Amino acid sequence: MSRIGAESAFDVLVRARALEGQGRDVIHLEIGEPDFPTPQHIVDAGKKALDDGWTHYGPAQGLPELREAIAEHVSETRGISVSAANVCVMPGGKPLIFFPMLALLGPGDEAIYPNPGFPIYESMIRVSGATAVPVPLIEERGFSFDLDVFRKSLNSRTKMVVLNSPQNPTGGMIPAEDIAAIADEVRGRDLVVLSDEIYSRIVYGNEKPVSIASLPGMLEKTIILDGFSKTYAMTGWRLGYGVMPSCLVDPVNKLMVNSNSCTASFTQRAGIAALRGPQEPVDAMVAEFLRRRDAFCAGLNDVPGWSCTIPGGAFYAFANVKGTGRGSKEIADSLLNDAGVACLNGAGFGEYGEGYIRFSYANSYENLMRAVERIKAWSARG
Ligand code: PLP
């Protein structure tokens, strides 16, 4: 337990709620979940599944029909050919970090992870007993890996490399040429890549994220992590999946049997409707995120001492506040307490996040504009 970490978003949410309990008005830009409702046809499918009796245990690996739908979806979107036998369905994307790390890593091993990055990577690497090796994400490179540090970090003890694109917390994407360079470095090594692609559907430019699994020789050593939480605004349904090499399916299933038994059956039926049904609600959500991104980042770029690289994906803005001369923890605390804007200290995502503030723009356009006004007024007060 001394090695396990947490997610600061949940801590800040508690502090923000406490302020609201005292009558304060807080704009919530801390938590990373779409503010849109789950599309109606998915909700209807979940309700129907309950009425039809999908209320019992199912196979630990997931319902065969959902695994088929996932295999088709992943094959089509990544330009690869994967089988339902390699798909493991889980209650959310997080167990796809937890279980493969427990299965693969132990004392003496090393695992490389992005920093700043989703805090669960470092936490779970450390829980496994392995050494967590951070690779800095470089703002000037669109928050892609520092490839020199990456190359120097690889050694015979490296058993896992974690990639995340588009990223939490930066919204950055790893360009195709960097994915190719990373693949070239790891192809001949005895390690597994955990490719967290949970934001792969939430991208704004013409450039689509490239899955490392689609590069020659990489499918057999990559775990693709994806899920329904972000794409279909289904965070509370708890539904995610991994596509993994055959040798990992059995160990990961055993960890499922020992922990969750299986993923909720009616939730999985809703997942089939999500993948096979109309995709327009996803497109509409992404279009609205784009509108918010442009206006919100423009607003942040107007704050003296601040600059915000325009993120290519996800729904996070990662503002550089180094020009203010103040620490990012102090700024995040003060924005919550003195300006009523809940946001996260970048250092909560690792030491290379110091000097940045993460905002989730999964809130209404109006609230985002109010938040910009509050930040500007707060900044003017000094
Ligand atoms: N991976 C990343 C990068 C995330 O940001 C999140 C959620 O915030 C997850 C995985 C986990 O998602 P889920 O809610 O499906 O467990």
mmCIF file of C-alpha atoms and ligand atoms in Angstrom:
data_model
loop_
_atom_site.group_PDB
_atom_site.id
_atom_site.type_symbol
_atom_site.label_atom_id
_atom_site.label_comp_id
_atom_site.label_asym_id
_atom_site.label_seq_id
_atom_site.Cartn_x
_atom_site.Cartn_y
_atom_site.Cartn_z
ATOM 1 C CA MET A 1 0.000 0.000 0.000
ATOM 2 C CA SER A 2 2.935 2.351 0.509
ATOM 3 C CA ARG A 3 3.562 2.186 -3.239
ATOM 4 C CA ILE A 4 0.044 2.725 -4.561
ATOM 5 C CA GLY A 5 -0.959 6.175 -5.810
ATOM 6 C CA ALA A 6 -4.241 7.963 -6.470
ATOM 7 C CA GLU A 7 -5.835 10.316 -8.969
ATOM 8 C CA SER A 8 -5.783 13.962 -7.949
ATOM 9 C CA ALA A 9 -8.950 14.616 -10.004
ATOM 10 C CA PHE A 10 -10.991 12.736 -7.421
ATOM 11 C CA ASP A 11 -9.317 14.611 -4.519
ATOM 12 C CA VAL A 12 -9.968 18.009 -6.098
ATOM 13 C CA LEU A 13 -13.572 17.008 -6.803
ATOM 14 C CA VAL A 14 -14.050 16.337 -3.070
ATOM 15 C CA ARG A 15 -12.513 19.718 -2.172
ATOM 16 C CA ALA A 16 -14.659 21.489 -4.784
ATOM 17 C CA ARG A 17 -17.818 19.821 -3.453
ATOM 18 C CA ALA A 18 -16.893 20.911 0.088
ATOM 19 C CA LEU A 19 -16.661 24.527 -1.118
ATOM 20 C CA GLU A 20 -20.016 24.181 -2.841
ATOM 21 C CA GLY A 21 -21.397 22.847 0.446
ATOM 22 C CA GLN A 22 -20.399 26.233 1.961
ATOM 23 C CA GLY A 23 -22.418 28.003 -0.723
ATOM 24 C CA ARG A 24 -19.555 28.769 -3.144
ATOM 25 C CA ASP A 25 -20.015 28.513 -6.914
ATOM 26 C CA VAL A 26 -17.387 26.283 -8.519
ATOM 27 C CA ILE A 27 -16.882 25.569 -12.239
ATOM 28 C CA HIS A 28 -15.786 21.953 -12.554
ATOM 29 C CA LEU A 29 -12.905 21.557 -14.972
ATOM 30 C CA GLU A 30 -11.131 18.881 -12.969
ATOM 31 C CA ILE A 31 -12.823 15.623 -13.810
ATOM 32 C CA GLY A 32 -12.191 13.777 -17.083
ATOM 33 C CA GLU A 33 -15.541 12.586 -18.262
ATOM 34 C CA PRO A 34 -17.769 13.703 -21.131
ATOM 35 C CA ASP A 35 -20.599 15.909 -19.878
ATOM 36 C CA PHE A 36 -22.899 14.487 -22.570
ATOM 37 C CA PRO A 37 -25.558 11.886 -21.784
ATOM 38 C CA THR A 38 -24.969 8.346 -23.006
ATOM 39 C CA PRO A 39 -26.665 8.217 -26.472
ATOM 40 C CA GLN A 40 -30.308 7.172 -26.138
ATOM 41 C CA HIS A 41 -30.116 4.034 -28.282
ATOM 42 C CA ILE A 42 -27.368 2.706 -25.985
ATOM 43 C CA VAL A 43 -29.412 3.463 -22.868
ATOM 44 C CA ASP A 44 -32.409 1.731 -24.494
ATOM 45 C CA ALA A 45 -30.297 -1.337 -25.254
ATOM 46 C CA GLY A 46 -29.159 -1.453 -21.614
ATOM 47 C CA LYS A 47 -32.756 -1.204 -20.370
ATOM 48 C CA LYS A 48 -33.915 -3.878 -22.765
ATOM 49 C CA ALA A 49 -31.084 -6.141 -21.648
ATOM 50 C CA LEU A 50 -32.252 -5.786 -18.037
ATOM 51 C CA ASP A 51 -35.823 -6.634 -19.068
ATOM 52 C CA ASP A 52 -34.561 -9.583 -21.120
ATOM 53 C CA GLY A 53 -32.764 -11.043 -18.116
ATOM 54 C CA TRP A 54 -29.133 -10.127 -18.762
ATOM 55 C CA THR A 55 -28.718 -9.882 -15.022
ATOM 56 C CA HIS A 56 -26.515 -12.889 -14.252
ATOM 57 C CA TYR A 57 -22.877 -13.933 -14.417
ATOM 58 C CA GLY A 58 -21.361 -14.226 -17.855
ATOM 59 C CA PRO A 59 -18.026 -15.500 -19.200
ATOM 60 C CA ALA A 60 -15.005 -13.906 -17.477
ATOM 61 C CA GLN A 61 -13.563 -12.883 -20.845
ATOM 62 C CA GLY A 62 -16.748 -11.133 -21.958
ATOM 63 C CA LEU A 63 -19.848 -12.003 -23.992
ATOM 64 C CA PRO A 64 -18.836 -13.620 -27.309
ATOM 65 C CA GLU A 65 -21.087 -11.286 -29.330
ATOM 66 C CA LEU A 66 -19.495 -8.194 -27.795
ATOM 67 C CA ARG A 67 -16.001 -9.602 -28.292
ATOM 68 C CA GLU A 68 -16.858 -10.192 -31.961
ATOM 69 C CA ALA A 69 -18.099 -6.613 -32.329
ATOM 70 C CA ILE A 70 -14.947 -5.300 -30.632
ATOM 71 C CA ALA A 71 -12.652 -7.427 -32.827
ATOM 72 C CA GLU A 72 -14.386 -6.079 -35.961
ATOM 73 C CA HIS A 73 -14.225 -2.493 -34.689
ATOM 74 C CA VAL A 74 -10.552 -2.659 -33.714
ATOM 75 C CA SER A 75 -9.597 -4.414 -36.959
ATOM 76 C CA GLU A 76 -11.361 -1.751 -39.014
ATOM 77 C CA THR A 77 -10.186 1.327 -37.100
ATOM 78 C CA ARG A 78 -6.548 0.211 -36.717
ATOM 79 C CA GLY A 79 -6.166 -1.442 -40.112
ATOM 80 C CA ILE A 80 -5.218 -4.784 -38.551
ATOM 81 C CA SER A 81 -6.823 -8.189 -38.227
ATOM 82 C CA VAL A 82 -7.643 -9.244 -34.682
ATOM 83 C CA SER A 83 -9.718 -12.147 -33.434
ATOM 84 C CA ALA A 84 -12.418 -12.182 -30.727
ATOM 85 C CA ALA A 85 -10.248 -14.780 -28.964
ATOM 86 C CA ASN A 86 -7.740 -12.017 -28.183
ATOM 87 C CA VAL A 87 -10.332 -9.610 -26.775
ATOM 88 C CA CYS A 88 -10.860 -9.352 -23.002
ATOM 89 C CA VAL A 89 -13.822 -7.280 -21.788
ATOM 90 C CA MET A 90 -13.479 -5.608 -18.393
ATOM 91 C CA PRO A 91 -15.337 -3.167 -16.125
ATOM 92 C CA GLY A 92 -13.660 -0.065 -17.592
ATOM 93 C CA GLY A 93 -10.300 0.629 -19.142
ATOM 94 C CA LYS A 94 -8.466 0.743 -15.800
ATOM 95 C CA PRO A 95 -8.354 -3.056 -15.212
ATOM 96 C CA LEU A 96 -6.521 -3.258 -18.549
ATOM 97 C CA ILE A 97 -3.707 -1.378 -16.859
ATOM 98 C CA PHE A 98 -3.947 -3.236 -13.548
ATOM 99 C CA PHE A 99 -4.176 -6.840 -14.749
ATOM 100 C CA PRO A 100 -1.523 -6.943 -17.495
ATOM 101 C CA MET A 101 0.904 -5.201 -15.147
ATOM 102 C CA LEU A 102 0.206 -7.713 -12.375
ATOM 103 C CA ALA A 103 0.548 -10.529 -14.896
ATOM 104 C CA LEU A 104 3.760 -9.330 -16.514
ATOM 105 C CA LEU A 105 5.786 -7.256 -14.072
ATOM 106 C CA GLY A 106 7.606 -7.974 -10.845
ATOM 107 C CA PRO A 107 10.616 -6.944 -8.778
ATOM 108 C CA GLY A 108 13.719 -6.480 -10.937
ATOM 109 C CA ASP A 109 11.682 -5.513 -14.007
ATOM 110 C CA GLU A 110 11.365 -2.011 -15.421
ATOM 111 C CA ALA A 111 8.418 -0.382 -17.159
ATOM 112 C CA ILE A 112 8.596 2.840 -19.147
ATOM 113 C CA TYR A 113 5.672 5.251 -18.919
ATOM 114 C CA PRO A 114 4.849 8.774 -20.156
ATOM 115 C CA ASN A 115 5.320 11.630 -17.723
ATOM 116 C CA PRO A 116 3.200 13.716 -17.334
ATOM 117 C CA GLY A 117 0.770 10.845 -17.774
ATOM 118 C CA PHE A 118 -2.326 9.143 -16.449
ATOM 119 C CA PRO A 119 -1.312 8.574 -12.783
ATOM 120 C CA ILE A 120 -2.497 4.963 -12.731
ATOM 121 C CA TYR A 121 0.434 3.853 -14.917
ATOM 122 C CA GLU A 122 3.110 4.779 -12.400
ATOM 123 C CA SER A 123 0.989 3.661 -9.477
ATOM 124 C CA MET A 124 0.320 0.175 -10.878
ATOM 125 C CA ILE A 125 3.897 -0.348 -12.091
ATOM 126 C CA ARG A 126 5.019 0.339 -8.540
ATOM 127 C CA VAL A 127 2.353 -1.941 -7.058
ATOM 128 C CA SER A 128 3.625 -4.766 -9.271
ATOM 129 C CA GLY A 129 7.051 -4.368 -7.645
ATOM 130 C CA ALA A 130 8.703 -3.235 -10.879
ATOM 131 C CA THR A 131 10.609 0.030 -11.275
ATOM 132 C CA ALA A 132 8.670 2.836 -12.959
ATOM 133 C CA VAL A 133 10.875 4.634 -15.502
ATOM 134 C CA PRO A 134 9.455 8.002 -16.635
ATOM 135 C CA VAL A 135 9.977 9.331 -20.153
ATOM 136 C CA PRO A 136 9.284 13.073 -20.365
ATOM 137 C CA LEU A 137 6.709 14.371 -22.824
ATOM 138 C CA ILE A 138 8.044 17.460 -24.548
ATOM 139 C CA GLU A 139 5.713 20.391 -25.114
ATOM 140 C CA GLU A 140 7.762 21.644 -28.098
ATOM 141 C CA ARG A 141 7.212 18.204 -29.700
ATOM 142 C CA GLY A 142 3.431 18.408 -29.239
ATOM 143 C CA PHE A 143 3.829 16.460 -25.988
ATOM 144 C CA SER A 144 5.316 13.461 -27.753
ATOM 145 C CA PHE A 145 8.029 11.343 -26.114
ATOM 146 C CA ASP A 146 11.553 12.620 -25.656
ATOM 147 C CA LEU A 147 12.920 9.931 -27.967
ATOM 148 C CA ASP A 148 16.527 10.330 -26.776
ATOM 149 C CA VAL A 149 15.528 9.667 -23.172
ATOM 150 C CA PHE A 150 13.308 6.822 -24.379
ATOM 151 C CA ARG A 151 16.183 5.125 -26.198
ATOM 152 C CA LYS A 152 18.503 5.529 -23.222
ATOM 153 C CA SER A 153 15.857 4.157 -20.850
ATOM 154 C CA LEU A 154 15.492 0.833 -22.669
ATOM 155 C CA ASN A 155 17.561 -2.046 -21.337
ATOM 156 C CA SER A 156 17.340 -5.801 -20.790
ATOM 157 C CA ARG A 157 15.178 -5.295 -17.679
ATOM 158 C CA THR A 158 12.516 -3.304 -19.596
ATOM 159 C CA LYS A 159 9.446 -5.552 -19.722
ATOM 160 C CA MET A 160 6.781 -3.003 -20.647
ATOM 161 C CA VAL A 161 6.445 0.299 -22.483
ATOM 162 C CA VAL A 162 3.261 2.290 -21.906
ATOM 163 C CA LEU A 163 2.057 4.576 -24.690
ATOM 164 C CA ASN A 164 -0.990 6.843 -24.589
ATOM 165 C CA SER A 165 -2.179 8.794 -27.613
ATOM 166 C CA PRO A 166 -4.186 11.046 -27.581
ATOM 167 C CA GLN A 167 -3.012 11.704 -24.073
ATOM 168 C CA ASN A 168 -4.275 12.473 -20.664
ATOM 169 C CA PRO A 169 -3.331 15.050 -19.315
ATOM 170 C CA THR A 170 -1.839 16.942 -22.276
ATOM 171 C CA GLY A 171 -4.313 16.261 -25.107
ATOM 172 C CA GLY A 172 -1.192 15.662 -27.239
ATOM 173 C CA MET A 173 -0.794 12.970 -29.863
ATOM 174 C CA ILE A 174 2.276 10.922 -30.682
ATOM 175 C CA PRO A 175 2.908 11.489 -34.416
ATOM 176 C CA ALA A 176 3.172 8.528 -36.794
ATOM 177 C CA GLU A 177 6.923 8.963 -37.236
ATOM 178 C CA ASP A 178 7.512 8.773 -33.469
ATOM 179 C CA ILE A 179 5.320 5.659 -33.198
ATOM 180 C CA ALA A 180 7.428 4.131 -35.982
ATOM 181 C CA ALA A 181 10.668 5.115 -34.201
ATOM 182 C CA ILE A 182 9.398 3.595 -30.924
ATOM 183 C CA ALA A 183 8.395 0.389 -32.749
ATOM 184 C CA ASP A 184 11.872 0.161 -34.300
ATOM 185 C CA GLU A 185 13.439 0.347 -30.835
ATOM 186 C CA VAL A 186 11.215 -2.270 -29.171
ATOM 187 C CA ARG A 187 10.519 -4.743 -31.995
ATOM 188 C CA GLY A 188 13.502 -6.979 -31.258
ATOM 189 C CA ARG A 189 13.135 -6.816 -27.474
ATOM 190 C CA ASP A 190 11.447 -9.159 -25.028
ATOM 191 C CA LEU A 191 8.788 -6.743 -23.819
ATOM 192 C CA VAL A 192 5.135 -5.814 -24.249
ATOM 193 C CA VAL A 193 3.719 -2.426 -25.281
ATOM 194 C CA LEU A 194 0.593 -1.280 -23.460
ATOM 195 C CA SER A 195 -0.994 1.113 -25.943
ATOM 196 C CA ASP A 196 -3.704 3.121 -24.181
ATOM 197 C CA GLU A 197 -5.960 4.255 -27.022
ATOM 198 C CA ILE A 198 -8.977 5.207 -24.928
ATOM 199 C CA TYR A 199 -9.148 8.678 -26.556
ATOM 200 C CA SER A 200 -8.512 7.443 -30.108
ATOM 201 C CA ARG A 201 -12.002 8.477 -31.243
ATOM 202 C CA ILE A 202 -11.711 12.005 -29.811
ATOM 203 C CA VAL A 203 -9.366 13.723 -32.281
ATOM 204 C CA TYR A 204 -9.743 17.048 -34.065
ATOM 205 C CA GLY A 205 -7.392 17.315 -37.016
ATOM 206 C CA ASN A 206 -7.131 15.283 -40.195
ATOM 207 C CA GLU A 207 -4.294 13.301 -38.691
ATOM 208 C CA LYS A 208 -5.629 10.115 -37.102
ATOM 209 C CA PRO A 209 -3.757 8.512 -34.225
ATOM 210 C CA VAL A 210 -1.618 5.563 -35.308
ATOM 211 C CA SER A 211 -1.788 2.397 -33.229
ATOM 212 C CA ILE A 212 1.636 0.854 -32.754
ATOM 213 C CA ALA A 213 -0.103 -2.523 -33.150
ATOM 214 C CA SER A 214 -0.554 -1.730 -36.856
ATOM 215 C CA LEU A 215 3.199 -1.646 -37.519
ATOM 216 C CA PRO A 216 5.039 -4.754 -38.756
ATOM 217 C CA GLY A 217 5.795 -7.278 -36.025
ATOM 218 C CA MET A 218 4.053 -5.253 -33.308
ATOM 219 C CA LEU A 219 0.584 -6.823 -33.018
ATOM 220 C CA GLU A 220 1.995 -9.899 -31.251
ATOM 221 C CA LYS A 221 3.627 -7.765 -28.573
ATOM 222 C CA THR A 222 1.006 -5.040 -28.043
ATOM 223 C CA ILE A 223 -1.969 -4.751 -25.720
ATOM 224 C CA ILE A 224 -4.462 -2.274 -27.163
ATOM 225 C CA LEU A 225 -6.484 -0.673 -24.368
ATOM 226 C CA ASP A 226 -9.752 0.978 -25.363
ATOM 227 C CA GLY A 227 -13.255 1.276 -24.010
ATOM 228 C CA PHE A 228 -16.638 2.932 -23.978
ATOM 229 C CA SER A 229 -16.201 5.476 -21.144
ATOM 230 C CA LYS A 230 -14.999 8.406 -23.229
ATOM 231 C CA THR A 231 -16.175 7.646 -26.782
ATOM 232 C CA TYR A 232 -19.770 6.905 -25.829
ATOM 233 C CA ALA A 233 -19.987 8.981 -22.633
ATOM 234 C CA MET A 234 -20.394 5.771 -20.615
ATOM 235 C CA THR A 235 -18.029 6.376 -17.663
ATOM 236 C CA GLY A 236 -20.519 5.061 -15.109
ATOM 237 C CA TRP A 237 -21.441 1.921 -17.023
ATOM 238 C CA ARG A 238 -17.904 0.557 -16.493
ATOM 239 C CA LEU A 239 -17.031 -1.030 -19.797
ATOM 240 C CA GLY A 240 -13.603 -1.320 -21.386
ATOM 241 C CA TYR A 241 -11.566 -3.856 -23.269
ATOM 242 C CA GLY A 242 -8.133 -4.990 -24.275
ATOM 243 C CA VAL A 243 -6.873 -6.743 -27.377
ATOM 244 C CA MET A 244 -3.833 -8.733 -26.346
ATOM 245 C CA PRO A 245 -1.373 -11.405 -27.425
ATOM 246 C CA SER A 246 -2.749 -14.963 -26.952
ATOM 247 C CA CYS A 247 -0.249 -15.774 -24.187
ATOM 248 C CA LEU A 248 -1.738 -13.005 -22.018
ATOM 249 C CA VAL A 249 -5.418 -13.901 -22.393
ATOM 250 C CA ASP A 250 -5.362 -16.757 -19.906
ATOM 251 C CA PRO A 251 -3.463 -14.935 -17.111
ATOM 252 C CA VAL A 252 -5.658 -11.856 -17.506
ATOM 253 C CA ASN A 253 -8.812 -14.012 -17.408
ATOM 254 C CA LYS A 254 -7.581 -15.640 -14.221
ATOM 255 C CA LEU A 255 -7.133 -12.219 -12.630
ATOM 256 C CA MET A 256 -10.707 -11.384 -13.719
ATOM 257 C CA VAL A 257 -12.069 -14.593 -12.177
ATOM 258 C CA ASN A 258 -10.249 -13.793 -8.953
ATOM 259 C CA SER A 259 -11.510 -10.205 -8.771
ATOM 260 C CA ASN A 260 -14.620 -9.227 -10.729
ATOM 261 C CA SER A 261 -15.743 -12.664 -12.016
ATOM 262 C CA CYS A 262 -17.054 -10.910 -15.110
ATOM 263 C CA THR A 263 -18.226 -7.560 -16.450
ATOM 264 C CA ALA A 264 -21.932 -6.710 -15.932
ATOM 265 C CA SER A 265 -23.924 -8.521 -18.617
ATOM 266 C CA PHE A 266 -26.496 -5.797 -19.395
ATOM 267 C CA THR A 267 -23.681 -3.267 -19.713
ATOM 268 C CA GLN A 268 -22.040 -5.475 -22.319
ATOM 269 C CA ARG A 269 -25.317 -5.712 -24.261
ATOM 270 C CA ALA A 270 -25.363 -1.892 -24.306
ATOM 271 C CA GLY A 271 -21.781 -2.018 -25.582
ATOM 272 C CA ILE A 272 -22.870 -4.064 -28.596
ATOM 273 C CA ALA A 273 -25.467 -1.383 -29.393
ATOM 274 C CA ALA A 274 -22.781 1.287 -29.041
ATOM 275 C CA LEU A 275 -20.422 -0.353 -31.542
ATOM 276 C CA ARG A 276 -23.022 -1.572 -34.012
ATOM 277 C CA GLY A 277 -25.438 1.375 -33.791
ATOM 278 C CA PRO A 278 -25.325 4.917 -35.219
ATOM 279 C CA GLN A 279 -22.070 6.808 -34.647
ATOM 280 C CA GLU A 280 -23.506 10.308 -35.235
ATOM 281 C CA PRO A 281 -23.773 11.083 -31.486
ATOM 282 C CA VAL A 282 -20.009 10.508 -31.197
ATOM 283 C CA ASP A 283 -19.322 12.803 -34.147
ATOM 284 C CA ALA A 284 -21.584 15.477 -32.661
ATOM 285 C CA MET A 285 -19.829 15.227 -29.289
ATOM 286 C CA VAL A 286 -16.384 15.536 -30.887
ATOM 287 C CA ALA A 287 -17.555 18.553 -32.958
ATOM 288 C CA GLU A 288 -18.735 20.288 -29.785
ATOM 289 C CA PHE A 289 -15.464 19.477 -27.992
ATOM 290 C CA LEU A 290 -13.631 21.075 -30.918
ATOM 291 C CA ARG A 291 -15.677 24.282 -30.641
ATOM 292 C CA ARG A 292 -14.956 24.429 -26.898
ATOM 293 C CA ARG A 293 -11.279 23.608 -27.344
ATOM 294 C CA ASP A 294 -10.717 26.502 -29.733
ATOM 295 C CA ALA A 295 -12.524 29.083 -27.632
ATOM 296 C CA PHE A 296 -11.173 27.889 -24.294
ATOM 297 C CA CYS A 297 -7.529 27.604 -25.385
ATOM 298 C CA ALA A 298 -7.731 31.036 -27.031
ATOM 299 C CA GLY A 299 -8.980 32.394 -23.699
ATOM 300 C CA LEU A 300 -6.165 30.736 -21.739
ATOM 301 C CA ASN A 301 -3.606 32.113 -24.181
ATOM 302 C CA ASP A 302 -4.824 35.611 -23.261
ATOM 303 C CA VAL A 303 -3.917 35.224 -19.581
ATOM 304 C CA PRO A 304 -0.616 37.019 -18.843
ATOM 305 C CA GLY A 305 2.240 34.540 -18.332
ATOM 306 C CA TRP A 306 0.175 31.615 -19.623
ATOM 307 C CA SER A 307 0.399 29.699 -22.893
ATOM 308 C CA CYS A 308 -1.586 26.731 -24.054
ATOM 309 C CA THR A 309 -0.545 24.453 -26.915
ATOM 310 C CA ILE A 310 -3.626 23.527 -28.936
ATOM 311 C CA PRO A 311 -4.315 19.867 -28.127
ATOM 312 C CA GLY A 312 -4.931 17.444 -30.999
ATOM 313 C CA GLY A 313 -7.187 15.073 -29.102
ATOM 314 C CA ALA A 314 -8.985 14.058 -25.871
ATOM 315 C CA PHE A 315 -10.752 16.876 -23.984
ATOM 316 C CA TYR A 316 -7.917 18.347 -21.940
ATOM 317 C CA ALA A 317 -6.049 21.634 -22.174
ATOM 318 C CA PHE A 318 -2.616 21.606 -20.540
ATOM 319 C CA ALA A 319 -1.684 25.222 -19.933
ATOM 320 C CA ASN A 320 1.936 26.222 -19.368
ATOM 321 C CA VAL A 321 2.022 28.677 -16.456
ATOM 322 C CA LYS A 322 5.799 28.860 -16.007
ATOM 323 C CA GLY A 323 5.770 32.470 -17.229
ATOM 324 C CA THR A 324 3.941 33.548 -14.069
ATOM 325 C CA GLY A 325 6.873 32.633 -11.837
ATOM 326 C CA ARG A 326 4.478 30.772 -9.515
ATOM 327 C CA GLY A 327 4.302 27.034 -8.874
ATOM 328 C CA SER A 328 1.499 25.079 -10.499
ATOM 329 C CA LYS A 329 0.222 23.654 -7.193
ATOM 330 C CA GLU A 330 -0.130 27.131 -5.742
ATOM 331 C CA ILE A 331 -1.950 28.278 -8.897
ATOM 332 C CA ALA A 332 -4.327 25.289 -8.996
ATOM 333 C CA ASP A 333 -5.139 25.694 -5.283
ATOM 334 C CA SER A 334 -5.708 29.408 -5.630
ATOM 335 C CA LEU A 335 -7.888 29.011 -8.738
ATOM 336 C CA LEU A 336 -10.140 26.658 -6.788
ATOM 337 C CA ASN A 337 -10.211 28.582 -3.503
ATOM 338 C CA ASP A 338 -10.091 32.182 -4.738
ATOM 339 C CA ALA A 339 -11.607 32.012 -8.241
ATOM 340 C CA GLY A 340 -14.008 29.066 -8.080
ATOM 341 C CA VAL A 341 -12.375 27.177 -10.957
ATOM 342 C CA ALA A 342 -11.556 23.537 -10.176
ATOM 343 C CA CYS A 343 -8.511 22.381 -12.164
ATOM 344 C CA LEU A 344 -5.500 20.149 -11.600
ATOM 345 C CA ASN A 345 -1.852 20.785 -10.810
ATOM 346 C CA GLY A 346 0.159 19.301 -13.700
ATOM 347 C CA ALA A 347 2.652 17.838 -11.216
ATOM 348 C CA GLY A 348 -0.124 15.486 -10.079
ATOM 349 C CA PHE A 349 0.589 13.680 -13.373
ATOM 350 C CA GLY A 350 4.297 13.291 -12.647
ATOM 351 C CA GLU A 351 7.276 15.534 -12.038
ATOM 352 C CA TYR A 352 7.497 16.667 -15.678
ATOM 353 C CA GLY A 353 4.004 18.147 -15.323
ATOM 354 C CA GLU A 354 5.279 20.831 -12.935
ATOM 355 C CA GLY A 355 4.532 24.275 -14.319
ATOM 356 C CA TYR A 356 1.323 23.196 -16.058
ATOM 357 C CA ILE A 357 -2.366 23.218 -15.168
ATOM 358 C CA ARG A 358 -4.769 20.634 -16.593
ATOM 359 C CA PHE A 359 -8.276 21.685 -17.484
ATOM 360 C CA SER A 360 -10.927 19.286 -18.710
ATOM 361 C CA TYR A 361 -13.143 21.101 -21.215
ATOM 362 C CA ALA A 362 -15.875 18.506 -20.762
ATOM 363 C CA ASN A 363 -18.138 21.253 -19.485
ATOM 364 C CA SER A 364 -20.553 23.559 -21.287
ATOM 365 C CA TYR A 365 -19.276 26.294 -23.614
ATOM 366 C CA GLU A 366 -20.893 28.888 -21.342
ATOM 367 C CA ASN A 367 -19.192 27.544 -18.228
ATOM 368 C CA LEU A 368 -15.843 27.421 -20.032
ATOM 369 C CA MET A 369 -16.203 31.071 -21.018
ATOM 370 C CA ARG A 370 -17.151 31.962 -17.433
ATOM 371 C CA ALA A 371 -14.069 30.079 -16.248
ATOM 372 C CA VAL A 372 -11.849 32.095 -18.623
ATOM 373 C CA GLU A 373 -13.330 35.338 -17.265
ATOM 374 C CA ARG A 374 -12.710 34.196 -13.696
ATOM 375 C CA ILE A 375 -9.116 33.193 -14.456
ATOM 376 C CA LYS A 376 -8.437 36.551 -16.123
ATOM 377 C CA ALA A 377 -9.938 38.474 -13.208
ATOM 378 C CA TRP A 378 -7.975 36.318 -10.732
ATOM 379 C CA SER A 379 -4.777 36.942 -12.691
ATOM 380 C CA ALA A 380 -5.386 40.708 -12.743
ATOM 381 C CA ARG A 381 -5.744 40.656 -8.945
ATOM 382 C CA GLY A 382 -2.215 39.210 -8.823
HETATM 383 N N1 PLP B 1 -6.674 5.613 -19.710
HETATM 384 C C1 PLP B 1 -6.650 6.952 -19.662
HETATM 385 C C2 PLP B 1 -5.538 7.681 -20.335
HETATM 386 C C3 PLP B 1 -7.659 7.660 -18.991
HETATM 387 O O1 PLP B 1 -7.617 8.998 -18.960
HETATM 388 C C4 PLP B 1 -8.698 6.941 -18.353
HETATM 389 C C5 PLP B 1 -9.734 7.641 -17.594
HETATM 390 O O2 PLP B 1 -9.631 8.757 -17.195
HETATM 391 C C6 PLP B 1 -8.670 5.541 -18.427
HETATM 392 C C7 PLP B 1 -7.644 4.910 -19.118
HETATM 393 C C8 PLP B 1 -9.681 4.680 -17.715
HETATM 394 O O3 PLP B 1 -10.963 4.764 -18.196
HETATM 395 P P1 PLP B 1 -12.155 3.952 -17.554
HETATM 396 O O4 PLP B 1 -13.051 4.965 -16.918
HETATM 397 O O5 PLP B 1 -12.810 3.250 -18.706
HETATM 398 O O6 PLP B 1 -11.618 2.968 -16.563
#
